[in-house]
Amino acid sequence: MWIPREEWIKTLPQTVVASCVLLLDPDGRVLLLRYGPGTPMSGRWWLPGGMLDHGEDPWAAARRETSEETGLELADVPRLIGTDHRVDVEKTGPVIDYFFHGGVHTGERPVRLSDEHDRHAFLHLAELRDTPLAAGLHTLTALHAAARSGTTVYLREGRPL
């Protein structure tokens, strides 16, 4: 049965879209930021990134969020290393994450944190076993492998399929 477009649009799923960036140092360590006090993920570590603004594309959001959260500017050409679909995140409903490789940070420009974060560190994956992360270590492991090998990984609930 046909319904008017305005009614059909109301039946479409509502999904949050986010973009994150995996930046490495010359030793292959991952840049992680710790959410500061008073933030929803306080004390947890994760990649630079965040939600898309209305009408913003994932790569533009990744570049904007990285600049806002670290003071670092990314190259103009995106390299997608993964996507993730999570059914429900913190009771917001479905989330689709885009992950981009931000290249190698040589330290020429220092990381300058936003008010949202209180610490940053370049860490090896093996150092993260007891670190409180905003998502799973299996997610970072899959993304790190994709970045290092030049491949792309599809994740569901943070795990490669």
PDB file of C-alpha atoms in Angstrom:
ATOM      1  CA  MET A   1       0.000   0.000   0.000  1.00  0.00           C
ATOM      2  CA  TRP A   2       1.321   3.382  -0.997  1.00  0.00           C
ATOM      3  CA  ILE A   3       1.621   6.095   1.666  1.00  0.00           C
ATOM      4  CA  PRO A   4       2.546   9.754   1.212  1.00  0.00           C
ATOM      5  CA  ARG A   5       6.281  10.498   1.303  1.00  0.00           C
ATOM      6  CA  GLU A   6       6.002  12.532   4.527  1.00  0.00           C
ATOM      7  CA  GLU A   7       4.462   9.538   6.316  1.00  0.00           C
ATOM      8  CA  TRP A   8       6.952   7.081   4.825  1.00  0.00           C
ATOM      9  CA  ILE A   9       9.895   9.218   6.021  1.00  0.00           C
ATOM     10  CA  LYS A  10       8.600   8.940   9.604  1.00  0.00           C
ATOM     11  CA  THR A  11       8.898   5.138   9.378  1.00  0.00           C
ATOM     12  CA  LEU A  12      12.618   5.183   8.495  1.00  0.00           C
ATOM     13  CA  PRO A  13      15.102   4.104  11.191  1.00  0.00           C
ATOM     14  CA  GLN A  14      16.845   6.789  13.212  1.00  0.00           C
ATOM     15  CA  THR A  15      20.575   6.101  13.481  1.00  0.00           C
ATOM     16  CA  VAL A  16      23.369   8.100  15.083  1.00  0.00           C
ATOM     17  CA  VAL A  17      26.492   8.386  12.914  1.00  0.00           C
ATOM     18  CA  ALA A  18      29.964   8.960  14.330  1.00  0.00           C
ATOM     19  CA  SER A  19      33.512   9.159  12.962  1.00  0.00           C
ATOM     20  CA  CYS A  20      36.773   8.325  14.714  1.00  0.00           C
ATOM     21  CA  VAL A  21      40.416   8.543  13.714  1.00  0.00           C
ATOM     22  CA  LEU A  22      43.184   6.084  14.432  1.00  0.00           C
ATOM     23  CA  LEU A  23      46.490   7.979  14.585  1.00  0.00           C
ATOM     24  CA  LEU A  24      49.729   6.080  15.070  1.00  0.00           C
ATOM     25  CA  ASP A  25      53.168   7.179  16.150  1.00  0.00           C
ATOM     26  CA  PRO A  26      56.327   5.905  14.394  1.00  0.00           C
ATOM     27  CA  ASP A  27      56.406   2.901  16.798  1.00  0.00           C
ATOM     28  CA  GLY A  28      52.847   1.826  15.865  1.00  0.00           C
ATOM     29  CA  ARG A  29      51.300   3.029  19.109  1.00  0.00           C
ATOM     30  CA  VAL A  30      47.723   4.365  18.979  1.00  0.00           C
ATOM     31  CA  LEU A  31      46.758   7.868  20.104  1.00  0.00           C
ATOM     32  CA  LEU A  32      44.061   7.605  22.768  1.00  0.00           C
ATOM     33  CA  LEU A  33      42.295  10.372  24.660  1.00  0.00           C
ATOM     34  CA  ARG A  34      40.821  10.024  28.153  1.00  0.00           C
ATOM     35  CA  TYR A  35      37.412  11.577  28.752  1.00  0.00           C
ATOM     36  CA  GLY A  36      37.568  14.062  31.607  1.00  0.00           C
ATOM     37  CA  PRO A  37      35.414  14.441  34.723  1.00  0.00           C
ATOM     38  CA  GLY A  38      31.803  15.381  34.102  1.00  0.00           C
ATOM     39  CA  THR A  39      31.652  13.764  30.649  1.00  0.00           C
ATOM     40  CA  PRO A  40      29.427  10.736  29.970  1.00  0.00           C
ATOM     41  CA  MET A  41      32.459   8.463  29.465  1.00  0.00           C
ATOM     42  CA  SER A  42      34.581   9.984  32.248  1.00  0.00           C
ATOM     43  CA  GLY A  43      37.810   8.049  32.855  1.00  0.00           C
ATOM     44  CA  ARG A  44      37.541   5.962  29.696  1.00  0.00           C
ATOM     45  CA  TRP A  45      39.979   6.133  26.799  1.00  0.00           C
ATOM     46  CA  TRP A  46      39.160   6.205  23.089  1.00  0.00           C
ATOM     47  CA  LEU A  47      40.136   7.506  19.700  1.00  0.00           C
ATOM     48  CA  PRO A  48      39.638  11.129  18.677  1.00  0.00           C
ATOM     49  CA  GLY A  49      36.213  11.503  17.111  1.00  0.00           C
ATOM     50  CA  GLY A  50      32.540  12.099  17.673  1.00  0.00           C
ATOM     51  CA  MET A  51      29.090  12.519  16.227  1.00  0.00           C
ATOM     52  CA  LEU A  52      28.417  14.081  12.845  1.00  0.00           C
ATOM     53  CA  ASP A  53      26.775  17.490  12.715  1.00  0.00           C
ATOM     54  CA  HIS A  54      23.584  17.775  10.667  1.00  0.00           C
ATOM     55  CA  GLY A  55      24.485  17.426   6.969  1.00  0.00           C
ATOM     56  CA  GLU A  56      28.166  16.707   7.668  1.00  0.00           C
ATOM     57  CA  ASP A  57      29.859  13.779   5.935  1.00  0.00           C
ATOM     58  CA  PRO A  58      31.879  11.236   7.959  1.00  0.00           C
ATOM     59  CA  TRP A  59      35.322  12.355   6.725  1.00  0.00           C
ATOM     60  CA  ALA A  60      34.562  16.034   7.419  1.00  0.00           C
ATOM     61  CA  ALA A  61      33.403  15.065  10.917  1.00  0.00           C
ATOM     62  CA  ALA A  62      36.550  13.009  11.521  1.00  0.00           C
ATOM     63  CA  ARG A  63      38.762  15.925  10.514  1.00  0.00           C
ATOM     64  CA  ARG A  64      36.741  18.441  12.562  1.00  0.00           C
ATOM     65  CA  GLU A  65      36.626  16.255  15.681  1.00  0.00           C
ATOM     66  CA  THR A  66      40.349  15.468  15.501  1.00  0.00           C
ATOM     67  CA  SER A  67      41.172  19.151  15.185  1.00  0.00           C
ATOM     68  CA  GLU A  68      38.841  20.115  18.047  1.00  0.00           C
ATOM     69  CA  GLU A  69      39.989  17.343  20.385  1.00  0.00           C
ATOM     70  CA  THR A  70      43.741  17.267  19.654  1.00  0.00           C
ATOM     71  CA  GLY A  71      44.669  20.418  17.743  1.00  0.00           C
ATOM     72  CA  LEU A  72      46.043  18.187  14.961  1.00  0.00           C
ATOM     73  CA  GLU A  73      45.081  18.622  11.306  1.00  0.00           C
ATOM     74  CA  LEU A  74      44.549  15.602   9.076  1.00  0.00           C
ATOM     75  CA  ALA A  75      45.452  15.262   5.401  1.00  0.00           C
ATOM     76  CA  ASP A  76      42.814  16.025   2.799  1.00  0.00           C
ATOM     77  CA  VAL A  77      42.490  12.476   1.472  1.00  0.00           C
ATOM     78  CA  PRO A  78      40.557  10.061   3.686  1.00  0.00           C
ATOM     79  CA  ARG A  79      41.536   6.433   4.185  1.00  0.00           C
ATOM     80  CA  LEU A  80      38.608   4.453   5.532  1.00  0.00           C
ATOM     81  CA  ILE A  81      39.805   1.522   7.642  1.00  0.00           C
ATOM     82  CA  GLY A  82      36.524   0.314   9.096  1.00  0.00           C
ATOM     83  CA  THR A  83      32.854   0.652   9.864  1.00  0.00           C
ATOM     84  CA  ASP A  84      30.917  -0.646  12.837  1.00  0.00           C
ATOM     85  CA  HIS A  85      27.214  -1.089  13.445  1.00  0.00           C
ATOM     86  CA  ARG A  86      26.089  -1.172  17.061  1.00  0.00           C
ATOM     87  CA  VAL A  87      22.436  -1.868  17.857  1.00  0.00           C
ATOM     88  CA  ASP A  88      22.177   0.336  20.946  1.00  0.00           C
ATOM     89  CA  VAL A  89      24.761   2.602  22.535  1.00  0.00           C
ATOM     90  CA  GLU A  90      24.014   4.145  25.910  1.00  0.00           C
ATOM     91  CA  LYS A  91      20.264   4.009  25.120  1.00  0.00           C
ATOM     92  CA  THR A  92      20.619   6.284  22.071  1.00  0.00           C
ATOM     93  CA  GLY A  93      19.609   3.547  19.658  1.00  0.00           C
ATOM     94  CA  PRO A  94      21.613   2.318  16.669  1.00  0.00           C
ATOM     95  CA  VAL A  95      25.008   3.837  15.902  1.00  0.00           C
ATOM     96  CA  ILE A  96      27.095   3.531  12.753  1.00  0.00           C
ATOM     97  CA  ASP A  97      30.765   4.363  13.253  1.00  0.00           C
ATOM     98  CA  TYR A  98      33.218   5.246  10.502  1.00  0.00           C
ATOM     99  CA  PHE A  99      36.897   4.776  11.286  1.00  0.00           C
ATOM    100  CA  PHE A 100      39.660   6.516   9.348  1.00  0.00           C
ATOM    101  CA  HIS A 101      43.426   6.138   9.459  1.00  0.00           C
ATOM    102  CA  GLY A 102      44.899   9.507  10.334  1.00  0.00           C
ATOM    103  CA  GLY A 103      48.452   8.614   9.404  1.00  0.00           C
ATOM    104  CA  VAL A 104      51.586   8.713  11.527  1.00  0.00           C
ATOM    105  CA  HIS A 105      52.040  11.492  14.050  1.00  0.00           C
ATOM    106  CA  THR A 106      55.732  12.333  14.271  1.00  0.00           C
ATOM    107  CA  GLY A 107      55.372  14.716  17.196  1.00  0.00           C
ATOM    108  CA  GLU A 108      56.239  17.845  15.216  1.00  0.00           C
ATOM    109  CA  ARG A 109      53.016  19.401  16.492  1.00  0.00           C
ATOM    110  CA  PRO A 110      52.067  18.678  20.101  1.00  0.00           C
ATOM    111  CA  VAL A 111      48.666  17.260  20.978  1.00  0.00           C
ATOM    112  CA  ARG A 112      46.486  20.019  22.453  1.00  0.00           C
ATOM    113  CA  LEU A 113      43.481  18.588  24.305  1.00  0.00           C
ATOM    114  CA  SER A 114      39.985  20.030  24.344  1.00  0.00           C
ATOM    115  CA  ASP A 115      38.033  20.537  27.576  1.00  0.00           C
ATOM    116  CA  GLU A 116      36.320  17.186  26.924  1.00  0.00           C
ATOM    117  CA  HIS A 117      39.519  15.223  27.648  1.00  0.00           C
ATOM    118  CA  ASP A 118      42.040  15.373  30.462  1.00  0.00           C
ATOM    119  CA  ARG A 119      44.842  13.121  29.155  1.00  0.00           C
ATOM    120  CA  HIS A 120      46.279  11.661  25.995  1.00  0.00           C
ATOM    121  CA  ALA A 121      48.811   8.928  25.333  1.00  0.00           C
ATOM    122  CA  PHE A 122      50.276   6.895  22.505  1.00  0.00           C
ATOM    123  CA  LEU A 123      49.908   3.298  23.656  1.00  0.00           C
ATOM    124  CA  HIS A 124      50.697  -0.177  22.321  1.00  0.00           C
ATOM    125  CA  LEU A 125      47.695  -2.491  22.160  1.00  0.00           C
ATOM    126  CA  ALA A 126      49.385  -4.825  24.669  1.00  0.00           C
ATOM    127  CA  GLU A 127      49.350  -1.985  27.229  1.00  0.00           C
ATOM    128  CA  LEU A 128      45.553  -1.706  27.079  1.00  0.00           C
ATOM    129  CA  ARG A 129      44.459  -4.975  28.694  1.00  0.00           C
ATOM    130  CA  ASP A 130      43.507  -3.277  31.984  1.00  0.00           C
ATOM    131  CA  THR A 131      42.739   0.162  30.554  1.00  0.00           C
ATOM    132  CA  PRO A 132      39.100   1.299  30.724  1.00  0.00           C
ATOM    133  CA  LEU A 133      38.113   1.862  27.082  1.00  0.00           C
ATOM    134  CA  ALA A 134      34.973   3.434  25.648  1.00  0.00           C
ATOM    135  CA  ALA A 135      34.695   0.382  23.345  1.00  0.00           C
ATOM    136  CA  GLY A 136      36.393  -3.003  23.224  1.00  0.00           C
ATOM    137  CA  LEU A 137      40.067  -3.781  22.763  1.00  0.00           C
ATOM    138  CA  HIS A 138      38.999  -6.178  19.981  1.00  0.00           C
ATOM    139  CA  THR A 139      37.749  -3.123  18.060  1.00  0.00           C
ATOM    140  CA  LEU A 140      41.081  -1.309  18.382  1.00  0.00           C
ATOM    141  CA  THR A 141      42.965  -4.475  17.475  1.00  0.00           C
ATOM    142  CA  ALA A 142      40.969  -4.931  14.261  1.00  0.00           C
ATOM    143  CA  LEU A 143      41.334  -1.256  13.313  1.00  0.00           C
ATOM    144  CA  HIS A 144      45.061  -1.247  14.058  1.00  0.00           C
ATOM    145  CA  ALA A 145      45.538  -4.294  11.821  1.00  0.00           C
ATOM    146  CA  ALA A 146      43.537  -2.634   9.023  1.00  0.00           C
ATOM    147  CA  ALA A 147      45.555   0.581   9.299  1.00  0.00           C
ATOM    148  CA  ARG A 148      48.881  -1.251   9.248  1.00  0.00           C
ATOM    149  CA  SER A 149      47.936  -3.566   6.357  1.00  0.00           C
ATOM    150  CA  GLY A 150      46.098  -1.044   4.170  1.00  0.00           C
ATOM    151  CA  THR A 151      42.856  -3.009   4.390  1.00  0.00           C
ATOM    152  CA  THR A 152      39.345  -2.237   5.639  1.00  0.00           C
ATOM    153  CA  VAL A 153      37.394  -4.109   8.312  1.00  0.00           C
ATOM    154  CA  TYR A 154      33.640  -4.390   8.755  1.00  0.00           C
ATOM    155  CA  LEU A 155      32.621  -4.644  12.404  1.00  0.00           C
ATOM    156  CA  ARG A 156      29.352  -5.573  14.071  1.00  0.00           C
ATOM    157  CA  GLU A 157      29.138  -4.645  17.747  1.00  0.00           C
ATOM    158  CA  GLY A 158      32.867  -3.903  17.599  1.00  0.00           C
ATOM    159  CA  ARG A 159      33.874  -7.344  16.345  1.00  0.00           C
ATOM    160  CA  PRO A 160      35.085  -8.210  12.843  1.00  0.00           C
ATOM    161  CA  LEU A 161      32.805 -10.441  10.803  1.00  0.00           C
TER     162      LEU A 161
END
